[in-house]
Amino acid sequence: MMAELYDFKVDEIMDVFVLIKSADKRTAKNGKKFIAFVFEDQSGELPGMYWDASDEDVVLFQPGKVVRLNAKRENYQGKPQVKIIGLRLAKETEPHDADYFMPHAPEKRSEIEDEINQFIFDITQPTWARIVRNLLQKHHDEFFVYPAAKTNHHAFAGGLSFHTLSMLRLGKAVVNQYECINAALLYAGTILHDIGKTVELSGAVSTSYTTAGNLVGHISIADGEIVAACQTLKINPEQEDVLLLRHMILSHHGLLEYGSPVRPRLLEAEILHRLDEMDASIMMIETALKHTPNGDFSERIFGMDQRSFYKPNDRSDKKD
Amino acid sequence: MMAELYDFKVDEIMDVFVLIKSADKRTAKNGKKFIAFVFEDQSGELPGMYWDASDEDVVLFQPGKVVRLNAKRENYQGKPQVKIIGLRLAKETEPHDADYFMPHAPEKRSEIEDEINQFIFDITQPTWARIVRNLLQKHHDEFFVYPAAKTNHHAFAGGLSFHTLSMLRLGKAVVNQYECINAALLYAGTILHDIGKTVELSGAVSTSYTTAGNLVGHISIADGEIVAACQTLKINPEQEDVLLLRHMILSHHGLLEYGSPVRPRLLEAEILHRLDEMDASIMMIETALKHTPNGDFSERIFGMDQRSFYKPNDRSDKKD
Amino acid sequence: MMAELYDFKVDEIMDVFVLIKSADKRTAKNGKKFIAFVFEDQSGELPGMYWDASDEDVVLFQPGKVVRLNAKRENYQGKPQVKIIGLRLAKETEPHDADYFMPHAPEKRSEIEDEINQFIFDITQPTWARIVRNLLQKHHDEFFVYPAAKTNHHAFAGGLSFHTLSMLRLGKAVVNQYECINAALLYAGTILHDIGKTVELSGAVSTSYTTAGNLVGHISIADGEIVAACQTLKINPEQEDVLLLRHMILSHHGLLEYGSPVRPRLLEAEILHRLDEMDASIMMIETALKHTPNGDFSERIFGMDQRSFYKPNDRSDKKD
Amino acid sequence: MMAELYDFKVDEIMDVFVLIKSADKRTAKNGKKFIAFVFEDQSGELPGMYWDASDEDVVLFQPGKVVRLNAKRENYQGKPQVKIIGLRLAKETEPHDADYFMPHAPEKRSEIEDEINQFIFDITQPTWARIVRNLLQKHHDEFFVYPAAKTNHHAFAGGLSFHTLSMLRLGKAVVNQYECINAALLYAGTILHDIGKTVELSGAVSTSYTTAGNLVGHISIADGEIVAACQTLKINPEQEDVLLLRHMILSHHGLLEYGSPVRPRLLEAEILHRLDEMDASIMMIETALKHTPNGDFSERIFGMDQRSFYKPNDRSDKKD
Amino acid sequence: MMAELYDFKVDEIMDVFVLIKSADKRTAKNGKKFIAFVFEDQSGELPGMYWDASDEDVVLFQPGKVVRLNAKRENYQGKPQVKIIGLRLAKETEPHDADYFMPHAPEKRSEIEDEINQFIFDITQPTWARIVRNLLQKHHDEFFVYPAAKTNHHAFAGGLSFHTLSMLRLGKAVVNQYECINAALLYAGTILHDIGKTVELSGAVSTSYTTAGNLVGHISIADGEIVAACQTLKINPEQEDVLLLRHMILSHHGLLEYGSPVRPRLLEAEILHRLDEMDASIMMIETALKHTPNGDFSERIFGMDQRSFYKPNDRSDKKD
Amino acid sequence: MMAELYDFKVDEIMDVFVLIKSADKRTAKNGKKFIAFVFEDQSGELPGMYWDASDEDVVLFQPGKVVRLNAKRENYQGKPQVKIIGLRLAKETEPHDADYFMPHAPEKRSEIEDEINQFIFDITQPTWARIVRNLLQKHHDEFFVYPAAKTNHHAFAGGLSFHTLSMLRLGKAVVNQYECINAALLYAGTILHDIGKTVELSGAVSTSYTTAGNLVGHISIADGEIVAACQTLKINPEQEDVLLLRHMILSHHGLLEYGSPVRPRLLEAEILHRLDEMDASIMMIETALKHTPNGDFSERIFGMDQRSFYKPNDRSDKKD
């Protein structure tokens, strides 16, 4: 098995294949060019400066390329980084498949797809089922490849569908525990709640916001898509069951301040909002704690109000 | 000319034809029924209690009916009201046309319609012009009859179109004064900004929120309508000019806290938001000052953060 | 089976046995005394005014008494109430056991107790297990009888333990779905999170805040109890595992503004906070929707930021 | 016509006459001195570092001097700057008039002055007219030369009077459209609303806050000036018309949080506040969009809550 | 010694001389007039309703009149009140001096005046001393008679000067304890901080806000007065010592949200703000606790964010 | 008398003995190590960079060591610093006692201790007196050595006890001025209010937060300590006098947002909170003004909402 970025301790020398996640060309104060890299593999990501870059270097070392990195693991002002000793593109005879090095959802795409399809079978109300199928088909490829966000949570390939599935599983537990919940509505809303991100975001690599993302946003994009699907499917967009589904999507950020134009006013909408936050929070904290030593606090987590989280010393008694 | 509600001073006896704006049937603590009326004519509105109402009274005195009211003008805990002496329905030979007594926009519907049409001619960009025409035609009757809000500002018949026109006029002054403003975009956004209220509200009489209004809201309703119009007109809803128009509508409340899912990020969207607030504020203050004596403060205005406004003593030097 | 309060429609006459939940003696403007009652049985609660109360009435009709109520079901300003026709205490030969009429947790106390005990077995870390057992034993009776709150959610007999169990069940689903969660810590924190309410509240009937509740509050009460338990059990209250447990309780309101002196900084503390809110929200909405007709909005729910929730027309497709 | 700073693209070499706007002497980490310049001409401003500055350089290159700049246009971390190749003072035979290079109001001072005087004729109420004339005379030179702010909006020579005139023009449109507005009060309040800035700010070049500006602020400065003018003109500062005018100035920031000690409670005060925000917003957005390429977002604008604004791709259909 | 309002317990009959603090004429639902009185004497104040008032009653029983009240002490919905049995004006041969019954500062006016004068001697800086003397002379009578506020704290005759003196005493303790404090500035600022209330409020009886109070407010009124005093005394209102004094007054509410146009930026201004809040808080809590039984919570205090305060059971160990 | 850090002006050369307060080892962009020092003596503290540090340097120059510093006083981007010319450890024959150079409370520890003991004698209520003595004995050494905070106010050796004493002195002035204050409760609460900092903070040198500080916080630590003391002293922790004392500590931050789980609801708790803020504010402002030139504004003070404070030009008239 190949060595990975996070296998090395501070001051150790590494010689590894990694993916270039981003490469910003900059000019130093002395006028010389350098490249501010972020390298990544499945163990995580680390930045590194490449000084005195030539023009060919700038052309060669593009995001998405796999490189062989010879470097020393360091800490710069409390943050981990690598000091680059040598760098070259991976050869065809070496590991060079970008997709292999990119962080992925922890489950296989095909399994995620299968399990989501099972949930669609449980959407027993026909209007919702038809709209869900229509939109999932329309955005099928993006839905199973895109991340769930640019930087915060589930920011990896397949993150969008994995986050959706994770919420569906939690939702099933809630449905089983409480009476009165309309499971079909909860599942339909969950599957569509972030589908607008397939238009809001640019893709899985070097993710950025599209113009539609900036000017309309994924909540209104999804709402518009439901209206469009109704027109295609000859469903009246103002009949009650459609209004319920639109409300699920529109209200899922919970508060107006967070970008929902209406607050949840259905039991299922309130639950959807809470499942979304629950799953995103757990994922963000787990990610932050992954590289935190026992008995220490993590880095501050942007999406958790800049809180840092504590990793207790003795983790022996955790879930087995 | 007929006498009107606000022609009478406290303790004077009135004998007038008025419209029943609302009529709540209630039970007094002693178990007898009474009706809490609000009467209105073009001079304004006044509440009055009708004690010991019979079952026929409850059936007869419905909102929308014109009645002959014999009553004394009073103040109850600082608020004006009438003490009902006698009440009967207006006869066919008497004034009995509800529409006559209802507060209306201060300009004629046909003139409002003509002037708005002039502005549509100034929408020189074809995508926007087509969408505006499509939606204005679809909601034509409601647009020119509905109020602009349930209670706050322009809460009278035709208020929606009058408020829209008033903003267009202000907008024209702004367009003339500053370079760089895209007039077509500003006018198109202005005309459509509140068109969702034709679905959000129930109508001009006894206005309430529809289920679509409560669960989706007029901002997202309008956004969905634009998407639907694009589909009808074979316009790609994600091409830039459509995104710009959608952004105008989505952002016009200015702040997320006020229900806009995105904040204004176009010069024209910022202006639209400010024109909306400017026109609504002026209308609310003018309405409140109308029945305020000189040298006194108005009632607190709900839509103006509960502020009361001062009406100076000497108004001789105001605009002539 | 006996008739209950909510079996009757507006204007119907009822003749039922109910419990007096509260009875405020007041003086009317005319100087005569009356009693403002709230009656309850397992179907819910309804207010009613008892006019011209004699001094004996005031003595007889105390909270906690079962009475035979002859009354008409009415609406007063949009709120349901009863108009009392006749009222007398229940006789010994009639239903008169207050406990029978009081709303209870929907599961049996013995079953709740057994299931919570199962969770205690899963607290495999000895410090936490000992503290939990110590405190649960100390407050055993109150814990299984008290409500979870004075008015908001789970405000019924046994509500505190039922709410705790409900959170444990949800917590188990979360533990099963995500790696890295310390189940023992989550369960221990969940069981103790509201144990301070056994001191903060006065009891199951006519619940009010104690002086300790007002001046110290249930969060700090519980924290103090853990310190006291440590002293009894010869555990150092500043060793890390105790700090972790104290943090779970101290942070469970999530935000400083909600009375937690520290925000969650453990993965398990964040989850505990979210499970608490999730369970309380669902219970509040379900309770509010119970008496709401289809196609209508519930009353505003105080604990949900005064939102009202919608009960859709067609509930046929809900969970079966 | 001379070349200007913004005529050059990234990596092009420029040889231009520019004004030194600011010149901060600093010490590099290696102990050598350098000067952080901001250069400006009518096309805008650009920063540039001058390394290894001698003591004479520091004396020569003062703010307000015109220099001949030989430099390369660059981007440093996404922000435009120049890399200085050579720098010398402009000779007497070359362009060297600082005033020529300084950004100015887009209209001539004399025209601004004439038009403002026209508005003063429309202040038909004698008390207001006298106070306005008194204060405008007292601060005449500063009023027509000062900027409207240190950095945010209208931060150029003459900006204060140009901003005032711009608001007066908008105000005239509002007065023409709505009845009930006291034009004299609106114009008087508009002209005086920022007059305190002539004391709050230090001047047109290297603008900073005076001690009076920091400790008292332009709102209270202006209010004090009105009181002083009354004393000079033998007007009672507590008669109603003076109170109205003081209220216009005191409330023009709209919210207490923005430094107004009272919120607007006159129709004209509400309008003045909104005109002020409208004009400042449009000016800030236009300035930011000026150097933004089509299809891109501007830099974040400090005075607009850090929003960045979008410049659409096709601007052909804008106002012609 | 005469009996007073608070000498009587619930259900006891009283026969006392009291002052009419306010008398609102209202109309009952049955159309008959009644007067809502608030009576007061030095023990406190109590409301009472006077049913079926004749027109003469309305004329006779004006605020400021002393009356003989025969009444029963009651509680109405948890609030104390009296039930009026008989009421007549006090005769000339009986106690009838309104001033005697009005709540007063707990110290004599002459003593308050003397002690404040002592502090003025400690204002050793000539500019501040001259301005303080000028303004105290100008508003002398109002300053020693007015309350410090309409309803919140020190709302009794002489409250303004007593509150000022109380702050001066606290201020002296602070000056003695910390070095670096400019005592002259602190005392001058303290004496003038609320002097604008002599214009903002209407007087000691039936206190209301004047038009100047509503439109300008006591902070800006005082600031304007200082400017006017400077002009009278030939002091430049922009010299530093005047700016410091103006800053003390302008910033004394501490936060912009509380109506200060600038926040404190002098050590002495920060202290003045804190002394103001400290003295007002203690006075409000003491007043509320005065009529609270031991072991109970007071009514909610408006000026203390609606908190209620606890009066412990055993007060034996309080300050002796 | 030895020269001190702040005896030197910009560009002057100093040769002084100072203490190393902190020493961060870092790596420069060029890969070489350097140490970012903060030096301090009783005149204040100054940073300085030590370039090209050898491994021995890193070992030698630890926080807590006294060194002989040869350096030039400079300003770097507006902040004072030193440019290190030479650095070596102080010899045994030279001043080398760290304690001498460390900033201390401005009064002697023995005097502080004596005066606090006097206040304990004034705690005449036995429960409070016993708890205070128990906890002060338990944490005796830390209490008189620790700072009151990590960085904000009283961040010097002995700061905790000095801050406590300073509040007691102010408290005595308040007790003397107002009736109704329970002096024993105020003094007991004051002495214990920050005692939890002896556990929350790591010590007087290189102060940081302990795990207990981060997860529990000093407020709940102190509350737990009181409960523990009660158990030791056989006092019921839920009897009223203990609840009052716990409330004093729990509420002393005043607002929930500042970490108090309950707001003050005792007169003495409100006063304690205000004395705490008053003393901390004065100390922070005095410290900031100490190195500020006359006629200038201080640096922004973090603990005072980032405000900077003005130091007037003429300070001759300050307290003598």
mmCIF file with all atom_site columns, N, CA, C and O in Angstrom, chain C residues 82-96:
data_model
loop_
_atom_site.group_PDB
_atom_site.id
_atom_site.type_symbol
_atom_site.label_atom_id
_atom_site.label_alt_id
_atom_site.label_comp_id
_atom_site.label_asym_id
_atom_site.label_entity_id
_atom_site.label_seq_id
_atom_site.pdbx_PDB_ins_code
_atom_site.Cartn_x
_atom_site.Cartn_y
_atom_site.Cartn_z
_atom_site.occupancy
_atom_site.B_iso_or_equiv
_atom_site.pdbx_formal_charge
_atom_site.auth_seq_id
_atom_site.auth_comp_id
_atom_site.auth_asym_id
_atom_site.auth_atom_id
_atom_site.pdbx_PDB_model_num
ATOM 1  N N  . VAL C 1 82 ? -65.405 26.152 27.292 1.00 0.00 ? 82 VAL C N  1
ATOM 2  C CA . VAL C 1 82 ? -66.734 25.649 27.623 1.00 0.00 ? 82 VAL C CA 1
ATOM 3  C C  . VAL C 1 82 ? -67.496 26.737 28.374 1.00 0.00 ? 82 VAL C C  1
ATOM 4  O O  . VAL C 1 82 ? -66.918 27.531 29.108 1.00 0.00 ? 82 VAL C O  1
ATOM 5  N N  . LYS C 1 83 ? -68.813 26.767 28.143 1.00 0.00 ? 83 LYS C N  1
ATOM 6  C CA . LYS C 1 83 ? -69.693 27.623 28.935 1.00 0.00 ? 83 LYS C CA 1
ATOM 7  C C  . LYS C 1 83 ? -70.331 26.718 29.989 1.00 0.00 ? 83 LYS C C  1
ATOM 8  O O  . LYS C 1 83 ? -71.081 25.789 29.653 1.00 0.00 ? 83 LYS C O  1
ATOM 9  N N  . ILE C 1 84 ? -70.018 26.973 31.250 1.00 0.00 ? 84 ILE C N  1
ATOM 10 C CA . ILE C 1 84 ? -70.430 26.072 32.323 1.00 0.00 ? 84 ILE C CA 1
ATOM 11 C C  . ILE C 1 84 ? -71.922 26.224 32.604 1.00 0.00 ? 84 ILE C C  1
ATOM 12 O O  . ILE C 1 84 ? -72.405 27.346 32.829 1.00 0.00 ? 84 ILE C O  1
ATOM 13 N N  . ILE C 1 85 ? -72.640 25.091 32.581 1.00 0.00 ? 85 ILE C N  1
ATOM 14 C CA . ILE C 1 85 ? -74.064 25.105 32.947 1.00 0.00 ? 85 ILE C CA 1
ATOM 15 C C  . ILE C 1 85 ? -74.200 24.615 34.388 1.00 0.00 ? 85 ILE C C  1
ATOM 16 O O  . ILE C 1 85 ? -74.884 25.226 35.192 1.00 0.00 ? 85 ILE C O  1
ATOM 17 N N  . GLY C 1 86 ? -73.529 23.527 34.700 1.00 0.00 ? 86 GLY C N  1
ATOM 18 C CA . GLY C 1 86 ? -73.559 23.022 36.065 1.00 0.00 ? 86 GLY C CA 1
ATOM 19 C C  . GLY C 1 86 ? -72.232 22.375 36.420 1.00 0.00 ? 86 GLY C C  1
ATOM 20 O O  . GLY C 1 86 ? -71.498 21.918 35.538 1.00 0.00 ? 86 GLY C O  1
ATOM 21 N N  . LEU C 1 87 ? -71.923 22.346 37.718 1.00 0.00 ? 87 LEU C N  1
ATOM 22 C CA . LEU C 1 87 ? -70.633 21.820 38.155 1.00 0.00 ? 87 LEU C CA 1
ATOM 23 C C  . LEU C 1 87 ? -70.789 21.261 39.566 1.00 0.00 ? 87 LEU C C  1
ATOM 24 O O  . LEU C 1 87 ? -71.355 21.923 40.444 1.00 0.00 ? 87 LEU C O  1
ATOM 25 N N  . ARG C 1 88 ? -70.320 20.054 39.779 1.00 0.00 ? 88 ARG C N  1
ATOM 26 C CA . ARG C 1 88 ? -70.316 19.526 41.153 1.00 0.00 ? 88 ARG C CA 1
ATOM 27 C C  . ARG C 1 88 ? -69.156 18.545 41.279 1.00 0.00 ? 88 ARG C C  1
ATOM 28 O O  . ARG C 1 88 ? -68.671 17.983 40.279 1.00 0.00 ? 88 ARG C O  1
ATOM 29 N N  . LEU C 1 89 ? -68.729 18.315 42.539 1.00 0.00 ? 89 LEU C N  1
ATOM 30 C CA . LEU C 1 89 ? -67.645 17.344 42.762 1.00 0.00 ? 89 LEU C CA 1
ATOM 31 C C  . LEU C 1 89 ? -68.129 15.945 42.416 1.00 0.00 ? 89 LEU C C  1
ATOM 32 O O  . LEU C 1 89 ? -69.313 15.626 42.592 1.00 0.00 ? 89 LEU C O  1
ATOM 33 N N  . ALA C 1 90 ? -67.192 15.113 41.944 1.00 0.00 ? 90 ALA C N  1
ATOM 34 C CA . ALA C 1 90 ? -67.523 13.710 41.694 1.00 0.00 ? 90 ALA C CA 1
ATOM 35 C C  . ALA C 1 90 ? -67.706 12.999 43.027 1.00 0.00 ? 90 ALA C C  1
ATOM 36 O O  . ALA C 1 90 ? -67.020 13.296 44.013 1.00 0.00 ? 90 ALA C O  1
ATOM 37 N N  . LYS C 1 91 ? -68.650 12.088 43.062 1.00 0.00 ? 91 LYS C N  1
ATOM 38 C CA . LYS C 1 91 ? -68.893 11.328 44.293 1.00 0.00 ? 91 LYS C CA 1
ATOM 39 C C  . LYS C 1 91 ? -67.938 10.142 44.363 1.00 0.00 ? 91 LYS C C  1
ATOM 40 O O  . LYS C 1 91 ? -67.332 9.748  43.367 1.00 0.00 ? 91 LYS C O  1
ATOM 41 N N  . GLU C 1 92 ? -67.902 9.547  45.541 1.00 0.00 ? 92 GLU C N  1
ATOM 42 C CA . GLU C 1 92 ? -66.998 8.397  45.717 1.00 0.00 ? 92 GLU C CA 1
ATOM 43 C C  . GLU C 1 92 ? -67.402 7.225  44.833 1.00 0.00 ? 92 GLU C C  1
ATOM 44 O O  . GLU C 1 92 ? -66.590 6.368  44.508 1.00 0.00 ? 92 GLU C O  1
ATOM 45 N N  . THR C 1 93 ? -68.704 7.178  44.507 1.00 0.00 ? 93 THR C N  1
ATOM 46 C CA . THR C 1 93 ? -69.187 6.064  43.672 1.00 0.00 ? 93 THR C CA 1
ATOM 47 C C  . THR C 1 93 ? -68.986 6.344  42.186 1.00 0.00 ? 93 THR C C  1
ATOM 48 O O  . THR C 1 93 ? -69.294 5.513  41.346 1.00 0.00 ? 93 THR C O  1
ATOM 49 N N  . GLU C 1 94 ? -68.510 7.524  41.899 1.00 0.00 ? 94 GLU C N  1
ATOM 50 C CA . GLU C 1 94 ? -68.265 7.884  40.496 1.00 0.00 ? 94 GLU C CA 1
ATOM 51 C C  . GLU C 1 94 ? -66.747 7.921  40.242 1.00 0.00 ? 94 GLU C C  1
ATOM 52 O O  . GLU C 1 94 ? -65.956 7.862  41.196 1.00 0.00 ? 94 GLU C O  1
ATOM 53 N N  . PRO C 1 95 ? -66.361 8.090  38.993 1.00 0.00 ? 95 PRO C N  1
ATOM 54 C CA . PRO C 1 95 ? -64.914 8.239  38.718 1.00 0.00 ? 95 PRO C CA 1
ATOM 55 C C  . PRO C 1 95 ? -64.387 9.453  39.477 1.00 0.00 ? 95 PRO C C  1
ATOM 56 O O  . PRO C 1 95 ? -64.925 10.553 39.307 1.00 0.00 ? 95 PRO C O  1
ATOM 57 N N  . HIS C 1 96 ? -63.381 9.300  40.315 1.00 0.00 ? 96 HIS C N  1
ATOM 58 C CA . HIS C 1 96 ? -62.899 10.455 41.085 1.00 0.00 ? 96 HIS C CA 1
ATOM 59 C C  . HIS C 1 96 ? -61.388 10.392 41.340 1.00 0.00 ? 96 HIS C C  1
ATOM 60 O O  . HIS C 1 96 ? -60.856 11.100 42.179 1.00 0.00 ? 96 HIS C O  1
#
